[in-house]
Amino acid sequence: MSGGGGGVAAGEELAVFAEAVAGEGDMAAAISALRRTVGDAGWVDAAGVAATFNAIDRVADATGIPLEPKKAAVSADFRGALAIDAWADARG
Amino acid sequence: MGYPDAPVPIRADIPAAHARAWAWIAAPGNWLTGAERVAIAAETRHALDCRLCAARKKALSPEAVTGEHDGLGVLEPPMVEIVHRIVTDPARLTRRWFEARLAEGVEVTRYVETVGVTAVTVSLDTFARSMGLPLRRLPEPKPGEPSGYLPASARMEEAWVPLILHGEETGAEADIYSGVPRAYILMALTLVPEAKRAFFDLVETQYLPSRWMRAFDVEHRAISHAQIEFLAARISALNQCVY
């Protein structure tokens, strides 16, 4: 189940690819669809982005770094709407 | 090592960066031997088949499920716990969990280096999987002892681990931020400076160099800034990363 395309070109294919990277979908099918829409070089670059963020999230989570004050300020409205702060606080 | 089996051309800077990353893993670090670091890389892969991790992932709280990890028998149990949890359930790591590992005798320096080696391995393996390729063979560990290097400017602030704060980088770490904007993610691994350098060498190659991140008037990749950030955000959301 993808989360939609977000109004981005090839967004649906990128979302399905992200889910496959996260172990929630068929990687071969996701690659095939992505390749058709962004081409071979686009697929390689997407794989690089996926490889980066699947790891960088773990660095952030494992070191307990806080959100920068500037980012906290500009994201306060939607973090509040989504109750993300309570989620983060619960993690200790 | 490389990607001679790739079905499409891979831009040359990626296999070059990956070769540097594998060599970094294989070499003695600041606090871990090459053998320990390659064992961490092996355990990073093995975590995906761990029955305890699978049961914890399904549980309302990972602490509700006890047992032993399906480890490879090389690393001590606290190190296996660290690697497996970072790989299989990073979103539910807590300060209390981290402090429990220190109480078990894992020094914070070795912890940060373990995070770095695990993250680099996750990144390299994710790239291979994302290209539909088998995982690359792990490198042979290089002999030698860890340097024991501790950066003088690292100190505790708001993270769980000591950091070199932006603006306080000195000595051998004077160039560690190279003028990029302040961001905690850049500081996260700086207690082990070579871990920070190795991880962000990969980041800048696979994602974008920092000078290109906000250069929206030019597209440097075959997918646009918007596509890159959409994919990055989707992966972080799936990982439930709230940073």
Tab-separated table of C-alpha atoms in Angstrom:
chain	number	residue	atom	x	y	z
A	1	MET	CA	0.000	0.000	0.000
A	2	SER	CA	1.632	3.222	-1.076
A	3	GLY	CA	1.046	6.561	0.536
A	4	GLY	CA	0.258	8.291	-2.782
A	5	GLY	CA	2.474	10.347	-4.994
A	6	GLY	CA	2.437	13.622	-3.067
A	7	GLY	CA	2.040	15.638	-6.251
A	8	VAL	CA	5.587	14.770	-7.288
A	9	ALA	CA	6.455	13.402	-10.744
A	10	ALA	CA	6.707	9.582	-10.461
A	11	GLY	CA	5.655	10.011	-6.837
A	12	GLU	CA	3.540	6.868	-6.771
A	13	GLU	CA	6.437	4.776	-8.094
A	14	LEU	CA	8.870	6.380	-5.645
A	15	ALA	CA	6.469	5.690	-2.759
A	16	VAL	CA	6.135	2.034	-3.732
A	17	PHE	CA	9.925	1.816	-4.076
A	18	ALA	CA	10.324	3.308	-0.575
A	19	GLU	CA	7.973	0.676	0.822
A	20	ALA	CA	9.984	-2.097	-0.833
A	21	VAL	CA	13.171	-0.648	0.673
A	22	ALA	CA	11.469	-0.746	4.063
A	23	GLY	CA	10.613	-4.414	3.519
A	24	GLU	CA	6.929	-3.766	2.900
A	25	GLY	CA	6.634	-4.666	-0.756
A	26	ASP	CA	7.947	-6.522	-3.776
A	27	MET	CA	11.315	-4.985	-4.661
A	28	ALA	CA	11.441	-6.424	-8.194
A	29	ALA	CA	8.021	-4.980	-9.051
A	30	ALA	CA	8.892	-1.653	-7.449
A	31	ILE	CA	12.136	-1.429	-9.417
A	32	SER	CA	10.399	-2.314	-12.661
A	33	ALA	CA	7.789	0.423	-12.206
A	34	LEU	CA	10.343	3.002	-11.082
A	35	ARG	CA	12.660	2.257	-13.997
A	36	ARG	CA	9.843	2.790	-16.471
A	37	THR	CA	9.120	6.251	-15.060
A	38	VAL	CA	12.514	7.719	-14.106
A	39	GLY	CA	14.877	5.704	-16.307
A	40	ASP	CA	17.993	3.777	-15.434
A	41	ALA	CA	20.006	6.741	-14.118
A	42	GLY	CA	17.018	7.872	-12.075
A	43	TRP	CA	16.743	4.402	-10.561
A	44	VAL	CA	20.410	4.460	-9.570
A	45	ASP	CA	20.008	7.872	-7.956
A	46	ALA	CA	16.847	6.720	-6.172
A	47	ALA	CA	18.741	3.699	-4.850
A	48	GLY	CA	21.398	6.067	-3.514
A	49	VAL	CA	18.816	8.212	-1.743
A	50	ALA	CA	17.145	5.117	-0.297
A	51	ALA	CA	20.493	3.779	0.899
A	52	THR	CA	21.249	7.094	2.577
A	53	PHE	CA	17.985	7.621	4.436
A	54	ASN	CA	17.486	4.010	5.477
A	55	ALA	CA	20.764	4.451	7.371
A	56	ILE	CA	20.657	8.082	8.470
A	57	ASP	CA	17.381	7.474	10.306
A	58	ARG	CA	19.184	4.837	12.373
A	59	VAL	CA	22.036	7.191	13.245
A	60	ALA	CA	19.520	9.767	14.490
A	61	ASP	CA	17.506	7.222	16.473
A	62	ALA	CA	20.532	5.514	18.042
A	63	THR	CA	22.268	8.694	19.211
A	64	GLY	CA	19.252	10.519	20.617
A	65	ILE	CA	19.978	13.768	18.816
A	66	PRO	CA	17.352	16.467	19.273
A	67	LEU	CA	15.587	18.405	16.537
A	68	GLU	CA	17.285	21.729	15.832
A	69	PRO	CA	15.388	24.711	17.359
A	70	LYS	CA	14.885	26.325	13.930
A	71	LYS	CA	13.367	23.137	12.480
A	72	ALA	CA	11.263	22.681	15.592
A	73	ALA	CA	9.861	26.181	15.175
A	74	VAL	CA	8.959	25.885	11.498
A	75	SER	CA	7.409	22.427	11.950
A	76	ALA	CA	5.524	23.149	15.195
A	77	ASP	CA	2.115	23.398	13.526
A	78	PHE	CA	2.103	20.079	11.711
A	79	ARG	CA	3.977	18.260	14.456
A	80	GLY	CA	1.203	19.374	16.776
A	81	ALA	CA	-1.514	18.331	14.336
A	82	LEU	CA	0.052	14.908	13.974
A	83	ALA	CA	0.877	14.569	17.704
A	84	ILE	CA	4.464	13.672	16.780
A	85	ASP	CA	5.875	15.408	19.860
A	86	ALA	CA	3.974	13.105	22.188
A	87	TRP	CA	5.312	10.151	20.229
A	88	ALA	CA	8.893	11.384	20.534
A	89	ASP	CA	8.470	12.204	24.238
A	90	ALA	CA	7.190	8.682	24.892
A	91	ARG	CA	10.475	7.319	23.568
A	92	GLY	CA	12.343	9.047	26.392
B	1	MET	CA	34.202	-5.135	-4.806
B	2	GLY	CA	32.178	-2.893	-7.138
B	3	TYR	CA	29.043	-3.672	-9.119
B	4	PRO	CA	30.121	-5.574	-12.266
B	5	ASP	CA	26.838	-7.489	-12.044
B	6	ALA	CA	24.646	-4.374	-12.122
B	7	PRO	CA	22.020	-4.454	-14.883
B	8	VAL	CA	22.532	-0.757	-15.674
B	9	PRO	CA	25.492	1.621	-15.464
B	10	ILE	CA	26.108	2.965	-11.960
B	11	ARG	CA	27.696	6.414	-11.837
B	12	ALA	CA	31.363	5.924	-10.985
B	13	ASP	CA	31.416	7.939	-7.775
B	14	ILE	CA	29.095	5.433	-6.059
B	15	PRO	CA	31.262	2.268	-6.334
B	16	ALA	CA	34.281	4.418	-5.462
B	17	ALA	CA	32.579	5.646	-2.275
B	18	HIS	CA	31.425	2.123	-1.471
B	19	ALA	CA	34.975	0.810	-1.830
B	20	ARG	CA	36.150	3.469	0.628
B	21	ALA	CA	33.334	2.502	3.027
B	22	TRP	CA	34.153	-1.218	2.946
B	23	ALA	CA	37.836	-0.430	3.481
B	24	TRP	CA	36.886	1.781	6.445
B	25	ILE	CA	34.852	-1.058	7.976
B	26	ALA	CA	37.701	-3.553	7.554
B	27	ALA	CA	40.352	-1.347	9.173
B	28	PRO	CA	40.914	-0.850	12.907
B	29	GLY	CA	38.947	2.138	14.121
B	30	ASN	CA	39.260	4.437	17.110
B	31	TRP	CA	37.764	1.931	19.573
B	32	LEU	CA	37.129	-1.324	17.688
B	33	THR	CA	39.416	-3.708	15.836
B	34	GLY	CA	38.916	-4.525	12.186
B	35	ALA	CA	37.701	-7.984	13.205
B	36	GLU	CA	35.116	-6.470	15.552
B	37	ARG	CA	33.941	-4.055	12.881
B	38	VAL	CA	33.536	-6.774	10.233
B	39	ALA	CA	31.709	-8.847	12.876
B	40	ILE	CA	29.357	-5.886	13.400
B	41	ALA	CA	28.736	-5.735	9.648
B	42	ALA	CA	27.978	-9.476	9.624
B	43	GLU	CA	25.666	-9.103	12.612
B	44	THR	CA	23.913	-6.206	10.866
B	45	ARG	CA	22.938	-8.604	8.101
B	46	HIS	CA	22.142	-11.463	10.447
B	47	ALA	CA	19.740	-9.307	12.512
B	48	LEU	CA	17.152	-9.523	9.753
B	49	ASP	CA	16.764	-13.256	10.468
B	50	CYS	CA	16.713	-12.988	14.279
B	51	ARG	CA	13.634	-14.601	15.844
B	52	LEU	CA	13.824	-12.472	18.992
B	53	CYS	CA	13.941	-9.292	16.924
B	54	ALA	CA	10.962	-10.466	14.859
B	55	ALA	CA	8.933	-11.193	17.992
B	56	ARG	CA	9.865	-7.843	19.529
B	57	LYS	CA	8.940	-6.000	16.369
B	58	LYS	CA	5.417	-7.411	16.589
B	59	ALA	CA	5.053	-6.643	20.305
B	60	LEU	CA	3.436	-3.501	21.699
B	61	SER	CA	6.709	-2.873	23.535
B	62	PRO	CA	10.038	-4.481	22.602
B	63	GLU	CA	10.795	-4.754	26.324
B	64	ALA	CA	7.812	-7.086	26.721
B	65	VAL	CA	9.612	-9.888	24.877
B	66	THR	CA	12.652	-11.472	26.483
B	67	GLY	CA	15.082	-14.048	25.163
B	68	GLU	CA	18.365	-14.320	23.352
B	69	HIS	CA	19.215	-12.972	19.943
B	70	ASP	CA	20.122	-15.334	17.138
B	71	GLY	CA	23.642	-13.957	17.086
B	72	LEU	CA	26.633	-15.214	15.142
B	73	GLY	CA	28.545	-15.866	18.367
B	74	VAL	CA	31.381	-13.444	17.734
B	75	LEU	CA	30.246	-10.281	19.526
B	76	GLU	CA	29.341	-10.043	23.204
B	77	PRO	CA	25.565	-10.094	23.905
B	78	PRO	CA	25.291	-6.338	24.658
B	79	MET	CA	26.904	-5.552	21.308
B	80	VAL	CA	24.551	-7.966	19.535
B	81	GLU	CA	21.597	-6.249	21.231
B	82	ILE	CA	22.857	-2.853	20.027
B	83	VAL	CA	23.353	-3.931	16.424
B	84	HIS	CA	20.123	-5.937	16.172
B	85	ARG	CA	17.945	-3.198	17.671
B	86	ILE	CA	19.432	-0.497	15.464
B	87	VAL	CA	18.761	-2.660	12.408
B	88	THR	CA	15.331	-4.069	13.235
B	89	ASP	CA	13.566	-1.574	15.526
B	90	PRO	CA	15.371	1.786	15.562
B	91	ALA	CA	12.268	3.911	16.093
B	92	ARG	CA	11.701	2.436	19.544
B	93	LEU	CA	15.207	2.965	20.903
B	94	THR	CA	15.101	5.007	24.102
B	95	ARG	CA	17.583	6.762	26.365
B	96	ARG	CA	16.791	4.141	29.012
B	97	TRP	CA	17.675	1.363	26.562
B	98	PHE	CA	20.930	3.165	25.673
B	99	GLU	CA	21.848	3.643	29.341
B	100	ALA	CA	21.189	-0.045	29.993
B	101	ARG	CA	23.824	-0.925	27.413
B	102	LEU	CA	26.342	1.355	29.146
B	103	ALA	CA	25.440	-0.315	32.454
B	104	GLU	CA	26.268	-3.640	30.806
B	105	GLY	CA	29.791	-2.373	30.201
B	106	VAL	CA	29.701	-0.989	26.665
B	107	GLU	CA	31.783	2.203	26.600
B	108	VAL	CA	30.080	5.113	24.871
B	109	THR	CA	33.002	5.411	22.446
B	110	ARG	CA	32.550	1.803	21.317
B	111	TYR	CA	28.786	2.380	21.151
B	112	VAL	CA	29.128	5.354	18.789
B	113	GLU	CA	31.597	3.490	16.584
B	114	THR	CA	29.196	0.534	16.499
B	115	VAL	CA	26.374	2.841	15.404
B	116	GLY	CA	28.618	4.126	12.631
B	117	VAL	CA	29.655	0.705	11.354
B	118	THR	CA	26.082	-0.572	11.526
B	119	ALA	CA	24.725	2.457	9.667
B	120	VAL	CA	27.365	2.270	6.946
B	121	THR	CA	26.605	-1.434	6.461
B	122	VAL	CA	22.850	-0.766	6.329
B	123	SER	CA	23.481	1.881	3.702
B	124	LEU	CA	25.699	-0.320	1.532
B	125	ASP	CA	23.306	-3.249	1.780
B	126	THR	CA	20.264	-1.069	1.089
B	127	PHE	CA	21.906	0.157	-2.096
B	128	ALA	CA	22.537	-3.398	-3.288
B	129	ARG	CA	18.966	-4.474	-2.514
B	130	SER	CA	17.585	-1.333	-4.151
B	131	MET	CA	19.487	-2.221	-7.307
B	132	GLY	CA	18.128	-5.770	-7.204
B	133	LEU	CA	21.617	-7.115	-6.550
B	134	PRO	CA	22.952	-9.647	-4.041
B	135	LEU	CA	24.758	-8.231	-1.032
B	136	ARG	CA	28.462	-7.690	-1.520
B	137	ARG	CA	30.918	-10.040	0.173
B	138	LEU	CA	32.132	-8.690	3.500
B	139	PRO	CA	35.769	-7.568	3.531
B	140	GLU	CA	38.555	-9.371	5.326
B	141	PRO	CA	39.428	-7.505	8.528
B	142	LYS	CA	42.735	-5.656	8.586
B	143	PRO	CA	45.115	-6.319	11.477
B	144	GLY	CA	46.017	-3.707	14.033
B	145	GLU	CA	44.797	-2.125	17.215
B	146	PRO	CA	42.254	0.694	17.620
B	147	SER	CA	43.842	4.116	17.978
B	148	GLY	CA	41.946	5.097	21.127
B	149	TYR	CA	41.614	8.596	19.700
B	150	LEU	CA	39.197	10.842	21.572
B	151	PRO	CA	38.460	14.316	20.178
B	152	ALA	CA	39.173	16.927	22.837
B	153	SER	CA	36.217	19.096	21.883
B	154	ALA	CA	33.484	16.453	22.268
B	155	ARG	CA	31.121	17.049	25.189
B	156	MET	CA	27.675	16.159	26.397
B	157	GLU	CA	24.788	18.354	25.331
B	158	GLU	CA	21.246	17.243	24.526
B	159	ALA	CA	21.941	13.968	22.698
B	160	TRP	CA	22.508	10.634	24.440
B	161	VAL	CA	26.176	10.645	23.417
B	162	PRO	CA	28.907	13.315	23.526
B	163	LEU	CA	29.219	15.425	20.377
B	164	ILE	CA	31.495	18.006	18.859
B	165	LEU	CA	29.118	20.945	18.731
B	166	HIS	CA	29.011	23.130	15.657
B	167	GLY	CA	31.360	26.043	16.298
B	168	GLU	CA	33.464	24.107	18.795
B	169	GLU	CA	35.388	21.977	16.292
B	170	THR	CA	39.124	22.346	16.838
B	171	GLY	CA	42.446	20.628	16.143
B	172	ALA	CA	42.227	17.550	13.938
B	173	GLU	CA	38.461	18.092	13.705
B	174	ALA	CA	38.654	21.741	12.626
B	175	ASP	CA	37.363	20.808	9.162
B	176	ILE	CA	34.773	18.261	10.241
B	177	TYR	CA	31.789	20.429	9.279
B	178	SER	CA	33.431	22.287	6.365
B	179	GLY	CA	31.110	25.260	6.709
B	180	VAL	CA	27.855	23.356	6.236
B	181	PRO	CA	24.743	24.537	8.131
B	182	ARG	CA	24.345	23.491	11.763
B	183	ALA	CA	22.474	20.192	12.018
B	184	TYR	CA	22.549	17.656	14.809
B	185	ILE	CA	22.688	14.758	12.364
B	186	LEU	CA	26.121	15.979	11.259
B	187	MET	CA	27.280	15.974	14.890
B	188	ALA	CA	25.773	12.625	15.903
B	189	LEU	CA	28.855	10.443	15.297
B	190	THR	CA	31.572	13.000	16.024
B	191	LEU	CA	32.730	11.338	19.236
B	192	VAL	CA	34.364	8.990	16.717
B	193	PRO	CA	35.390	11.505	14.048
B	194	GLU	CA	36.304	8.892	11.435
B	195	ALA	CA	32.829	7.377	11.740
B	196	LYS	CA	31.308	10.770	10.989
B	197	ARG	CA	33.632	11.263	8.034
B	198	ALA	CA	33.004	7.777	6.609
B	199	PHE	CA	29.240	7.951	6.960
B	200	PHE	CA	28.918	11.406	5.422
B	201	ASP	CA	31.271	10.481	2.596
B	202	LEU	CA	28.555	7.988	1.652
B	203	VAL	CA	25.749	10.484	2.242
B	204	GLU	CA	27.282	13.141	0.011
B	205	THR	CA	27.860	10.623	-2.790
B	206	GLN	CA	24.591	8.737	-2.683
B	207	TYR	CA	22.284	11.644	-1.800
B	208	LEU	CA	23.632	15.154	-2.420
B	209	PRO	CA	26.708	17.133	-1.435
B	210	SER	CA	25.653	19.784	1.092
B	211	ARG	CA	26.392	22.583	-1.409
B	212	TRP	CA	23.732	21.128	-3.735
B	213	MET	CA	21.016	20.486	-1.198
B	214	ARG	CA	19.461	23.926	-1.480
B	215	ALA	CA	20.671	24.750	-4.971
B	216	PHE	CA	17.220	24.378	-6.465
B	217	ASP	CA	17.988	26.149	-9.724
B	218	VAL	CA	20.106	23.240	-10.985
B	219	GLU	CA	19.332	19.520	-10.920
B	220	HIS	CA	22.510	17.480	-10.428
B	221	ARG	CA	20.880	14.052	-10.330
B	222	ALA	CA	18.673	12.138	-12.744
B	223	ILE	CA	15.762	12.669	-10.354
B	224	SER	CA	14.764	16.139	-9.187
B	225	HIS	CA	15.212	17.758	-5.782
B	226	ALA	CA	11.474	17.262	-5.229
B	227	GLN	CA	11.670	13.563	-6.097
B	228	ILE	CA	14.752	13.087	-3.916
B	229	GLU	CA	13.159	14.761	-0.888
B	230	PHE	CA	9.857	12.949	-1.431
B	231	LEU	CA	11.615	9.574	-1.452
B	232	ALA	CA	13.771	10.522	1.554
B	233	ALA	CA	10.736	11.671	3.527
B	234	ARG	CA	8.773	8.532	2.645
B	235	ILE	CA	11.588	6.260	3.815
B	236	SER	CA	12.001	8.217	7.060
B	237	ALA	CA	8.247	8.014	7.658
B	238	LEU	CA	8.278	4.245	7.074
B	239	ASN	CA	11.184	4.021	9.525
B	240	GLN	CA	9.111	6.141	11.954
B	241	CYS	CA	12.082	8.447	12.396
B	242	VAL	CA	10.946	11.627	14.182
B	243	TYR	CA	14.252	13.512	13.989
